[in-house]
JSON list of C-alpha atoms in Angstrom, two decimals:
[
{"chain": "A", "resi": 947, "resn": "MET", "atom": "CA", "xyz": [-2.02, 5.50, 44.15]},
{"chain": "A", "resi": 948, "resn": "SER", "atom": "CA", "xyz": [-2.27, 7.05, 40.66]},
{"chain": "A", "resi": 949, "resn": "THR", "atom": "CA", "xyz": [-2.61, 4.87, 37.58]},
{"chain": "A", "resi": 950, "resn": "PRO", "atom": "CA", "xyz": [0.55, 4.92, 35.44]},
{"chain": "A", "resi": 951, "resn": "ARG", "atom": "CA", "xyz": [0.10, 6.72, 32.15]},
{"chain": "A", "resi": 952, "resn": "PRO", "atom": "CA", "xyz": [0.86, 4.69, 29.01]},
{"chain": "A", "resi": 953, "resn": "PRO", "atom": "CA", "xyz": [4.16, 5.45, 27.32]},
{"chain": "A", "resi": 954, "resn": "GLN", "atom": "CA", "xyz": [4.18, 8.48, 25.04]},
{"chain": "A", "resi": 955, "resn": "GLN", "atom": "CA", "xyz": [4.64, 6.33, 21.94]},
{"chain": "A", "resi": 956, "resn": "ASP", "atom": "CA", "xyz": [1.55, 4.29, 22.82]},
{"chain": "A", "resi": 957, "resn": "ARG", "atom": "CA", "xyz": [-0.47, 7.45, 23.36]},
{"chain": "A", "resi": 958, "resn": "ALA", "atom": "CA", "xyz": [0.69, 8.82, 20.02]},
{"chain": "A", "resi": 959, "resn": "THR", "atom": "CA", "xyz": [-0.25, 5.57, 18.27]},
{"chain": "A", "resi": 960, "resn": "ALA", "atom": "CA", "xyz": [-3.69, 5.60, 19.90]},
{"chain": "A", "resi": 961, "resn": "THR", "atom": "CA", "xyz": [-4.27, 9.23, 18.93]},
{"chain": "A", "resi": 962, "resn": "ARG", "atom": "CA", "xyz": [-3.24, 8.58, 15.36]},
{"chain": "A", "resi": 963, "resn": "ALA", "atom": "CA", "xyz": [-5.60, 5.60, 15.17]},
{"chain": "A", "resi": 964, "resn": "ARG", "atom": "CA", "xyz": [-8.45, 7.69, 16.61]},
{"chain": "A", "resi": 965, "resn": "VAL", "atom": "CA", "xyz": [-7.93, 10.38, 13.98]},
{"chain": "A", "resi": 966, "resn": "ILE", "atom": "CA", "xyz": [-7.87, 7.84, 11.14]},
{"chain": "A", "resi": 967, "resn": "GLU", "atom": "CA", "xyz": [-11.02, 6.19, 12.49]},
{"chain": "A", "resi": 968, "resn": "ALA", "atom": "CA", "xyz": [-12.71, 9.60, 12.60]},
{"chain": "A", "resi": 969, "resn": "ALA", "atom": "CA", "xyz": [-11.70, 10.32, 9.01]},
{"chain": "A", "resi": 970, "resn": "TYR", "atom": "CA", "xyz": [-13.07, 6.93, 7.95]},
{"chain": "A", "resi": 971, "resn": "ALA", "atom": "CA", "xyz": [-16.39, 7.71, 9.65]},
{"chain": "A", "resi": 972, "resn": "CYS", "atom": "CA", "xyz": [-16.52, 11.13, 7.97]},
{"chain": "A", "resi": 973, "resn": "LEU", "atom": "CA", "xyz": [-15.98, 9.53, 4.57]},
{"chain": "A", "resi": 974, "resn": "LEU", "atom": "CA", "xyz": [-18.81, 7.08, 5.12]},
{"chain": "A", "resi": 975, "resn": "GLU", "atom": "CA", "xyz": [-21.19, 9.68, 6.51]},
{"chain": "A", "resi": 976, "resn": "GLY", "atom": "CA", "xyz": [-20.57, 12.71, 4.33]},
{"chain": "A", "resi": 977, "resn": "GLY", "atom": "CA", "xyz": [-18.21, 11.74, 1.53]},
{"chain": "A", "resi": 978, "resn": "TYR", "atom": "CA", "xyz": [-14.83, 13.12, 0.59]},
{"chain": "A", "resi": 979, "resn": "ALA", "atom": "CA", "xyz": [-15.87, 16.78, 0.40]},
{"chain": "A", "resi": 980, "resn": "ALA", "atom": "CA", "xyz": [-17.12, 16.66, 4.00]},
{"chain": "A", "resi": 981, "resn": "THR", "atom": "CA", "xyz": [-13.97, 14.97, 5.29]},
{"chain": "A", "resi": 982, "resn": "THR", "atom": "CA", "xyz": [-12.15, 18.17, 6.14]},
{"chain": "A", "resi": 983, "resn": "VAL", "atom": "CA", "xyz": [-9.43, 18.53, 8.74]},
{"chain": "A", "resi": 984, "resn": "GLY", "atom": "CA", "xyz": [-11.86, 20.43, 10.95]},
{"chain": "A", "resi": 985, "resn": "ALA", "atom": "CA", "xyz": [-14.57, 17.79, 10.70]},
{"chain": "A", "resi": 986, "resn": "VAL", "atom": "CA", "xyz": [-12.12, 15.01, 11.47]},
{"chain": "A", "resi": 987, "resn": "GLN", "atom": "CA", "xyz": [-10.68, 16.95, 14.41]},
{"chain": "A", "resi": 988, "resn": "GLN", "atom": "CA", "xyz": [-14.14, 17.45, 15.90]},
{"chain": "A", "resi": 989, "resn": "ARG", "atom": "CA", "xyz": [-15.16, 13.82, 15.46]},
{"chain": "A", "resi": 990, "resn": "ALA", "atom": "CA", "xyz": [-11.87, 12.54, 16.88]},
{"chain": "A", "resi": 991, "resn": "GLY", "atom": "CA", "xyz": [-12.10, 14.86, 19.88]},
{"chain": "A", "resi": 992, "resn": "VAL", "atom": "CA", "xyz": [-8.51, 16.06, 19.65]},
{"chain": "A", "resi": 993, "resn": "ALA", "atom": "CA", "xyz": [-6.95, 19.51, 19.60]},
{"chain": "A", "resi": 994, "resn": "ARG", "atom": "CA", "xyz": [-6.18, 20.91, 16.18]},
{"chain": "A", "resi": 995, "resn": "GLY", "atom": "CA", "xyz": [-2.50, 21.12, 17.05]},
{"chain": "A", "resi": 996, "resn": "THR", "atom": "CA", "xyz": [-2.52, 17.44, 18.02]},
{"chain": "A", "resi": 997, "resn": "LEU", "atom": "CA", "xyz": [-4.08, 16.45, 14.71]},
{"chain": "A", "resi": 998, "resn": "LEU", "atom": "CA", "xyz": [-1.68, 18.59, 12.71]},
{"chain": "A", "resi": 999, "resn": "HIS", "atom": "CA", "xyz": [1.25, 17.10, 14.60]},
{"chain": "A", "resi": 1000, "resn": "HIS", "atom": "CA", "xyz": [0.35, 13.68, 13.21]},
{"chain": "A", "resi": 1001, "resn": "PHE", "atom": "CA", "xyz": [-1.05, 14.85, 9.86]},
{"chain": "A", "resi": 1002, "resn": "PRO", "atom": "CA", "xyz": [0.28, 18.28, 8.83]},
{"chain": "A", "resi": 1003, "resn": "THR", "atom": "CA", "xyz": [-1.96, 18.45, 5.74]},
{"chain": "A", "resi": 1004, "resn": "ARG", "atom": "CA", "xyz": [-5.20, 16.96, 4.50]},
{"chain": "A", "resi": 1005, "resn": "ALA", "atom": "CA", "xyz": [-3.16, 15.07, 1.91]},
{"chain": "A", "resi": 1006, "resn": "THR", "atom": "CA", "xyz": [-1.09, 13.28, 4.57]},
{"chain": "A", "resi": 1007, "resn": "LEU", "atom": "CA", "xyz": [-4.27, 12.42, 6.47]},
{"chain": "A", "resi": 1008, "resn": "MET", "atom": "CA", "xyz": [-5.91, 11.01, 3.35]},
{"chain": "A", "resi": 1009, "resn": "ALA", "atom": "CA", "xyz": [-2.80, 8.98, 2.54]},
{"chain": "A", "resi": 1010, "resn": "ALA", "atom": "CA", "xyz": [-3.06, 7.34, 5.97]},
{"chain": "A", "resi": 1011, "resn": "VAL", "atom": "CA", "xyz": [-6.77, 6.71, 5.43]},
{"chain": "A", "resi": 1012, "resn": "VAL", "atom": "CA", "xyz": [-6.01, 5.07, 2.08]},
{"chain": "A", "resi": 1013, "resn": "ASP", "atom": "CA", "xyz": [-3.66, 2.62, 3.81]},
{"chain": "A", "resi": 1014, "resn": "ASP", "atom": "CA", "xyz": [-6.24, 1.97, 6.52]},
{"chain": "A", "resi": 1015, "resn": "LEU", "atom": "CA", "xyz": [-8.95, 1.23, 3.95]},
{"chain": "A", "resi": 1016, "resn": "ALA", "atom": "CA", "xyz": [-6.67, -1.25, 2.23]},
{"chain": "A", "resi": 1017, "resn": "ASP", "atom": "CA", "xyz": [-6.11, -3.07, 5.54]},
{"chain": "A", "resi": 1018, "resn": "ARG", "atom": "CA", "xyz": [-9.88, -3.14, 6.15]},
{"chain": "A", "resi": 1019, "resn": "ARG", "atom": "CA", "xyz": [-10.61, -4.58, 2.72]},
{"chain": "A", "resi": 1020, "resn": "ILE", "atom": "CA", "xyz": [-7.86, -7.18, 3.02]},
{"chain": "A", "resi": 1021, "resn": "SER", "atom": "CA", "xyz": [-9.26, -8.26, 6.39]},
{"chain": "A", "resi": 1022, "resn": "VAL", "atom": "CA", "xyz": [-12.61, -8.88, 4.67]},
{"chain": "A", "resi": 1023, "resn": "LEU", "atom": "CA", "xyz": [-10.87, -11.08, 2.11]},
{"chain": "A", "resi": 1024, "resn": "ASP", "atom": "CA", "xyz": [-9.00, -12.93, 4.85]},
{"chain": "A", "resi": 1025, "resn": "GLY", "atom": "CA", "xyz": [-12.16, -13.58, 6.88]},
{"chain": "A", "resi": 1026, "resn": "ASP", "atom": "CA", "xyz": [-14.29, -16.70, 6.95]},
{"chain": "A", "resi": 1027, "resn": "PRO", "atom": "CA", "xyz": [-14.29, -18.44, 3.56]},
{"chain": "A", "resi": 1028, "resn": "PRO", "atom": "CA", "xyz": [-17.53, -18.41, 1.53]},
{"chain": "A", "resi": 1029, "resn": "ALA", "atom": "CA", "xyz": [-19.77, -21.43, 1.73]},
{"chain": "A", "resi": 1030, "resn": "GLU", "atom": "CA", "xyz": [-19.42, -22.13, -1.99]},
{"chain": "A", "resi": 1031, "resn": "SER", "atom": "CA", "xyz": [-16.29, -23.64, -3.50]},
{"chain": "A", "resi": 1032, "resn": "GLY", "atom": "CA", "xyz": [-14.50, -23.01, -6.79]},
{"chain": "A", "resi": 1033, "resn": "TRP", "atom": "CA", "xyz": [-15.45, -20.02, -8.92]},
{"chain": "A", "resi": 1034, "resn": "ASP", "atom": "CA", "xyz": [-18.81, -19.64, -7.17]},
{"chain": "A", "resi": 1035, "resn": "GLY", "atom": "CA", "xyz": [-16.88, -19.04, -3.97]},
{"chain": "A", "resi": 1036, "resn": "VAL", "atom": "CA", "xyz": [-14.63, -16.56, -5.77]},
{"chain": "A", "resi": 1037, "resn": "VAL", "atom": "CA", "xyz": [-17.65, -14.52, -6.88]},
{"chain": "A", "resi": 1038, "resn": "ASP", "atom": "CA", "xyz": [-19.11, -14.56, -3.36]},
{"chain": "A", "resi": 1039, "resn": "LEU", "atom": "CA", "xyz": [-15.78, -13.50, -1.84]},
{"chain": "A", "resi": 1040, "resn": "VAL", "atom": "CA", "xyz": [-15.20, -10.61, -4.23]},
{"chain": "A", "resi": 1041, "resn": "TRP", "atom": "CA", "xyz": [-18.81, -9.47, -3.81]},
{"chain": "A", "resi": 1042, "resn": "ARG", "atom": "CA", "xyz": [-18.44, -9.54, -0.03]},
{"chain": "A", "resi": 1043, "resn": "ASP", "atom": "CA", "xyz": [-15.52, -7.14, -0.28]},
{"chain": "A", "resi": 1044, "resn": "LEU", "atom": "CA", "xyz": [-17.46, -4.84, -2.61]},
{"chain": "A", "resi": 1045, "resn": "GLN", "atom": "CA", "xyz": [-20.38, -4.70, -0.17]},
{"chain": "A", "resi": 1046, "resn": "SER", "atom": "CA", "xyz": [-18.18, -3.71, 2.77]},
{"chain": "A", "resi": 1047, "resn": "PRO", "atom": "CA", "xyz": [-18.18, -0.19, 4.25]},
{"chain": "A", "resi": 1048, "resn": "ALA", "atom": "CA", "xyz": [-14.46, -0.01, 3.47]},
{"chain": "A", "resi": 1049, "resn": "PHE", "atom": "CA", "xyz": [-15.17, -0.31, -0.25]},
{"chain": "A", "resi": 1050, "resn": "ALA", "atom": "CA", "xyz": [-17.83, 2.41, -0.01]},
{"chain": "A", "resi": 1051, "resn": "ALA", "atom": "CA", "xyz": [-15.26, 4.72, 1.59]},
{"chain": "A", "resi": 1052, "resn": "ALA", "atom": "CA", "xyz": [-12.65, 3.75, -0.99]},
{"chain": "A", "resi": 1053, "resn": "LEU", "atom": "CA", "xyz": [-15.11, 4.60, -3.75]},
{"chain": "A", "resi": 1054, "resn": "GLU", "atom": "CA", "xyz": [-15.39, 8.13, -2.36]},
{"chain": "A", "resi": 1055, "resn": "LEU", "atom": "CA", "xyz": [-11.64, 8.47, -2.72]},
{"chain": "A", "resi": 1056, "resn": "TRP", "atom": "CA", "xyz": [-11.60, 6.98, -6.23]},
{"chain": "A", "resi": 1057, "resn": "VAL", "atom": "CA", "xyz": [-14.04, 9.62, -7.47]},
{"chain": "A", "resi": 1058, "resn": "ALA", "atom": "CA", "xyz": [-12.19, 12.46, -5.72]},
{"chain": "A", "resi": 1059, "resn": "SER", "atom": "CA", "xyz": [-8.84, 11.31, -7.12]},
{"chain": "A", "resi": 1060, "resn": "ARG", "atom": "CA", "xyz": [-9.94, 12.11, -10.68]},
{"chain": "A", "resi": 1061, "resn": "THR", "atom": "CA", "xyz": [-9.23, 15.80, -9.99]},
{"chain": "A", "resi": 1062, "resn": "ASP", "atom": "CA", "xyz": [-6.75, 15.42, -7.13]},
{"chain": "A", "resi": 1063, "resn": "PRO", "atom": "CA", "xyz": [-3.30, 14.28, -8.33]},
{"chain": "A", "resi": 1064, "resn": "GLU", "atom": "CA", "xyz": [-1.93, 13.94, -4.78]},
{"chain": "A", "resi": 1065, "resn": "LEU", "atom": "CA", "xyz": [-4.76, 11.66, -3.76]},
{"chain": "A", "resi": 1066, "resn": "ARG", "atom": "CA", "xyz": [-4.44, 9.67, -6.97]},
{"chain": "A", "resi": 1067, "resn": "ALA", "atom": "CA", "xyz": [-0.73, 9.16, -6.35]},
{"chain": "A", "resi": 1068, "resn": "ALA", "atom": "CA", "xyz": [-1.49, 7.85, -2.85]},
{"chain": "A", "resi": 1069, "resn": "LEU", "atom": "CA", "xyz": [-4.26, 5.56, -4.09]},
{"chain": "A", "resi": 1070, "resn": "ALA", "atom": "CA", "xyz": [-2.46, 3.84, -6.96]},
{"chain": "A", "resi": 1071, "resn": "PRO", "atom": "CA", "xyz": [0.08, 1.70, -5.04]},
{"chain": "A", "resi": 1072, "resn": "VAL", "atom": "CA", "xyz": [-2.45, 0.84, -2.34]},
{"chain": "A", "resi": 1073, "resn": "GLN", "atom": "CA", "xyz": [-4.99, -0.30, -4.91]},
{"chain": "A", "resi": 1074, "resn": "ARG", "atom": "CA", "xyz": [-2.35, -2.58, -6.37]},
{"chain": "A", "resi": 1075, "resn": "ARG", "atom": "CA", "xyz": [-1.85, -4.05, -2.90]},
{"chain": "A", "resi": 1076, "resn": "VAL", "atom": "CA", "xyz": [-5.58, -4.70, -2.55]},
{"chain": "A", "resi": 1077, "resn": "PHE", "atom": "CA", "xyz": [-5.82, -6.31, -5.98]},
{"chain": "A", "resi": 1078, "resn": "THR", "atom": "CA", "xyz": [-2.80, -8.49, -5.20]},
{"chain": "A", "resi": 1079, "resn": "SER", "atom": "CA", "xyz": [-4.63, -9.71, -2.09]},
{"chain": "A", "resi": 1080, "resn": "ILE", "atom": "CA", "xyz": [-7.76, -10.35, -4.14]},
{"chain": "A", "resi": 1081, "resn": "ARG", "atom": "CA", "xyz": [-5.83, -12.42, -6.66]},
{"chain": "A", "resi": 1082, "resn": "ARG", "atom": "CA", "xyz": [-4.16, -14.35, -3.84]},
{"chain": "A", "resi": 1083, "resn": "ALA", "atom": "CA", "xyz": [-7.55, -15.11, -2.32]},
{"chain": "A", "resi": 1084, "resn": "ILE", "atom": "CA", "xyz": [-8.86, -16.23, -5.69]},
{"chain": "A", "resi": 1085, "resn": "THR", "atom": "CA", "xyz": [-5.99, -18.63, -6.35]},
{"chain": "A", "resi": 1086, "resn": "ALA", "atom": "CA", "xyz": [-6.59, -20.12, -2.90]},
{"chain": "A", "resi": 1087, "resn": "PHE", "atom": "CA", "xyz": [-9.98, -21.21, -4.21]},
{"chain": "A", "resi": 1088, "resn": "VAL", "atom": "CA", "xyz": [-9.23, -22.29, -7.75]},
{"chain": "A", "resi": 1089, "resn": "GLY", "atom": "CA", "xyz": [-5.48, -22.89, -7.78]},
{"chain": "A", "resi": 1090, "resn": "GLU", "atom": "CA", "xyz": [-2.91, -21.27, -10.02]},
{"chain": "A", "resi": 1091, "resn": "ASP", "atom": "CA", "xyz": [-2.01, -24.05, -12.44]},
{"chain": "A", "resi": 1092, "resn": "ASP", "atom": "CA", "xyz": [-4.72, -23.14, -14.96]},
{"chain": "A", "resi": 1093, "resn": "PRO", "atom": "CA", "xyz": [-3.48, -20.29, -17.21]},
{"chain": "A", "resi": 1094, "resn": "ARG", "atom": "CA", "xyz": [-7.05, -18.96, -17.44]},
{"chain": "A", "resi": 1095, "resn": "VAL", "atom": "CA", "xyz": [-7.14, -18.02, -13.76]},
{"chain": "A", "resi": 1096, "resn": "PRO", "atom": "CA", "xyz": [-5.58, -14.51, -14.02]},
{"chain": "A", "resi": 1097, "resn": "THR", "atom": "CA", "xyz": [-7.89, -13.53, -16.87]},
{"chain": "A", "resi": 1098, "resn": "LEU", "atom": "CA", "xyz": [-11.05, -14.86, -15.24]},
{"chain": "A", "resi": 1099, "resn": "ALA", "atom": "CA", "xyz": [-10.06, -13.31, -11.91]},
{"chain": "A", "resi": 1100, "resn": "GLN", "atom": "CA", "xyz": [-9.62, -9.89, -13.54]},
{"chain": "A", "resi": 1101, "resn": "PHE", "atom": "CA", "xyz": [-12.94, -10.23, -15.39]},
{"chain": "A", "resi": 1102, "resn": "THR", "atom": "CA", "xyz": [-14.66, -11.12, -12.12]},
{"chain": "A", "resi": 1103, "resn": "VAL", "atom": "CA", "xyz": [-13.21, -8.17, -10.20]},
{"chain": "A", "resi": 1104, "resn": "ASP", "atom": "CA", "xyz": [-13.99, -5.71, -13.01]},
{"chain": "A", "resi": 1105, "resn": "LEU", "atom": "CA", "xyz": [-17.54, -6.92, -13.65]},
{"chain": "A", "resi": 1106, "resn": "LEU", "atom": "CA", "xyz": [-18.50, -7.03, -9.98]},
{"chain": "A", "resi": 1107, "resn": "THR", "atom": "CA", "xyz": [-16.87, -3.68, -9.24]},
{"chain": "A", "resi": 1108, "resn": "GLY", "atom": "CA", "xyz": [-18.93, -2.09, -12.00]},
{"chain": "A", "resi": 1109, "resn": "THR", "atom": "CA", "xyz": [-22.04, -3.79, -10.65]},
{"chain": "A", "resi": 1110, "resn": "ALA", "atom": "CA", "xyz": [-21.33, -2.51, -7.15]},
{"chain": "A", "resi": 1111, "resn": "MET", "atom": "CA", "xyz": [-20.77, 1.03, -8.44]},
{"chain": "A", "resi": 1112, "resn": "SER", "atom": "CA", "xyz": [-24.08, 0.97, -10.33]},
{"chain": "A", "resi": 1113, "resn": "ARG", "atom": "CA", "xyz": [-25.88, 0.45, -7.01]},
{"chain": "A", "resi": 1114, "resn": "VAL", "atom": "CA", "xyz": [-24.68, 3.87, -5.87]},
{"chain": "A", "resi": 1115, "resn": "VAL", "atom": "CA", "xyz": [-27.21, 5.37, -8.27]},
{"chain": "A", "resi": 1116, "resn": "ASP", "atom": "CA", "xyz": [-29.84, 2.68, -7.76]},
{"chain": "A", "resi": 1117, "resn": "PRO", "atom": "CA", "xyz": [-29.38, 1.13, -4.28]},
{"chain": "A", "resi": 1118, "resn": "GLY", "atom": "CA", "xyz": [-32.46, -1.03, -4.73]},
{"chain": "A", "resi": 1119, "resn": "ALA", "atom": "CA", "xyz": [-31.27, -2.67, -7.91]},
{"chain": "A", "resi": 1120, "resn": "ASP", "atom": "CA", "xyz": [-31.45, -6.47, -7.84]},
{"chain": "A", "resi": 1121, "resn": "VAL", "atom": "CA", "xyz": [-27.98, -7.63, -8.80]},
{"chain": "A", "resi": 1122, "resn": "SER", "atom": "CA", "xyz": [-28.60, -11.30, -8.02]},
{"chain": "A", "resi": 1123, "resn": "VAL", "atom": "CA", "xyz": [-29.39, -11.97, -11.70]},
{"chain": "A", "resi": 1124, "resn": "VAL", "atom": "CA", "xyz": [-26.04, -10.54, -12.82]},
{"chain": "A", "resi": 1125, "resn": "ILE", "atom": "CA", "xyz": [-24.15, -12.48, -10.14]},
{"chain": "A", "resi": 1126, "resn": "GLY", "atom": "CA", "xyz": [-25.94, -15.70, -10.99]},
{"chain": "A", "resi": 1127, "resn": "ARG", "atom": "CA", "xyz": [-25.29, -15.31, -14.70]},
{"chain": "A", "resi": 1128, "resn": "TRP", "atom": "CA", "xyz": [-21.62, -14.60, -14.10]},
{"chain": "A", "resi": 1129, "resn": "LYS", "atom": "CA", "xyz": [-21.29, -17.72, -11.96]},
{"chain": "A", "resi": 1130, "resn": "ARG", "atom": "CA", "xyz": [-22.78, -19.78, -14.78]},
{"chain": "A", "resi": 1131, "resn": "THR", "atom": "CA", "xyz": [-20.52, -18.06, -17.30]},
{"chain": "A", "resi": 1132, "resn": "LEU", "atom": "CA", "xyz": [-17.46, -18.81, -15.20]},
{"chain": "A", "resi": 1133, "resn": "ALA", "atom": "CA", "xyz": [-18.48, -22.46, -15.01]},
{"chain": "A", "resi": 1134, "resn": "VAL", "atom": "CA", "xyz": [-18.34, -22.57, -18.82]},
{"chain": "A", "resi": 1135, "resn": "LEU", "atom": "CA", "xyz": [-15.18, -20.49, -19.23]},
{"chain": "A", "resi": 1136, "resn": "SER", "atom": "CA", "xyz": [-13.26, -22.52, -16.65]},
{"chain": "A", "resi": 1137, "resn": "SER", "atom": "CA", "xyz": [-14.33, -25.90, -18.00]},
{"chain": "A", "resi": 1138, "resn": "GLY", "atom": "CA", "xyz": [-12.49, -28.13, -20.43]},
{"chain": "A", "resi": 1139, "resn": "ASP", "atom": "CA", "xyz": [-15.19, -27.46, -23.01]},
{"chain": "A", "resi": 1140, "resn": "ALA", "atom": "CA", "xyz": [-14.17, -23.80, -23.06]},
{"chain": "A", "resi": 1141, "resn": "VAL", "atom": "CA", "xyz": [-10.68, -24.74, -24.21]},
{"chain": "A", "resi": 1142, "resn": "SER", "atom": "CA", "xyz": [-11.87, -27.09, -26.95]},
{"chain": "A", "resi": 1143, "resn": "SER", "atom": "CA", "xyz": [-14.33, -24.49, -28.25]},
{"chain": "A", "resi": 1144, "resn": "GLY", "atom": "CA", "xyz": [-11.68, -21.80, -28.49]},
{"chain": "A", "resi": 1145, "resn": "ILE", "atom": "CA", "xyz": [-12.90, -19.59, -25.61]},
{"chain": "A", "resi": 1146, "resn": "HIS", "atom": "CA", "xyz": [-9.56, -19.71, -23.82]},
{"chain": "A", "resi": 1147, "resn": "ARG", "atom": "CA", "xyz": [-7.40, -16.62, -24.17]},
{"chain": "A", "resi": 1148, "resn": "PRO", "atom": "CA", "xyz": [-3.84, -15.89, -23.04]},
{"chain": "A", "resi": 1149, "resn": "SER", "atom": "CA", "xyz": [-3.74, -14.73, -19.45]},
{"chain": "A", "resi": 1150, "resn": "LEU", "atom": "CA", "xyz": [-3.45, -11.04, -18.70]},
{"chain": "A", "resi": 1151, "resn": "PRO", "atom": "CA", "xyz": [-0.49, -9.64, -16.77]}
]
């Protein structure tokens, strides 16, 4: 008795997922320039016609990869909570995302988007979705009643993102000093003393 084949829609979904996974692996291994349609086709083990049926152009493939990377990064944020609480936990959570393979792949796309308007257009709304998830994760730790939260959250994401990007050039750089100093700075900025000393600023949009 032959084994029933899965419905066509299920096969199409599985093929699409396999192609996106192959593109993700290409990004991590060789960067954006090496993530060609041919390279993805070979890694995914599908016929060229099959790949082009799902993704007629490299741009449509990259748009799907952008969405996939956002889902991967959000899953990191939604994982097990950091051991630390408060702003220390926020720093650890954001840093965990920035150390993930998904962020490394996203960074490849960020750089490429500088000279690729189509890619940039695909990235912009997805990046907003990721940052919305980051802010939601942050408020879960520190609440949303304090008007300083949006500003300090943005500072944390920006500072740690820059720190993570600097390690691309110097992978062996010890960033623990920067992270530790920022945790201590946040403790001051989020305290009542910060308000009385005039450190508080209006929250950013």
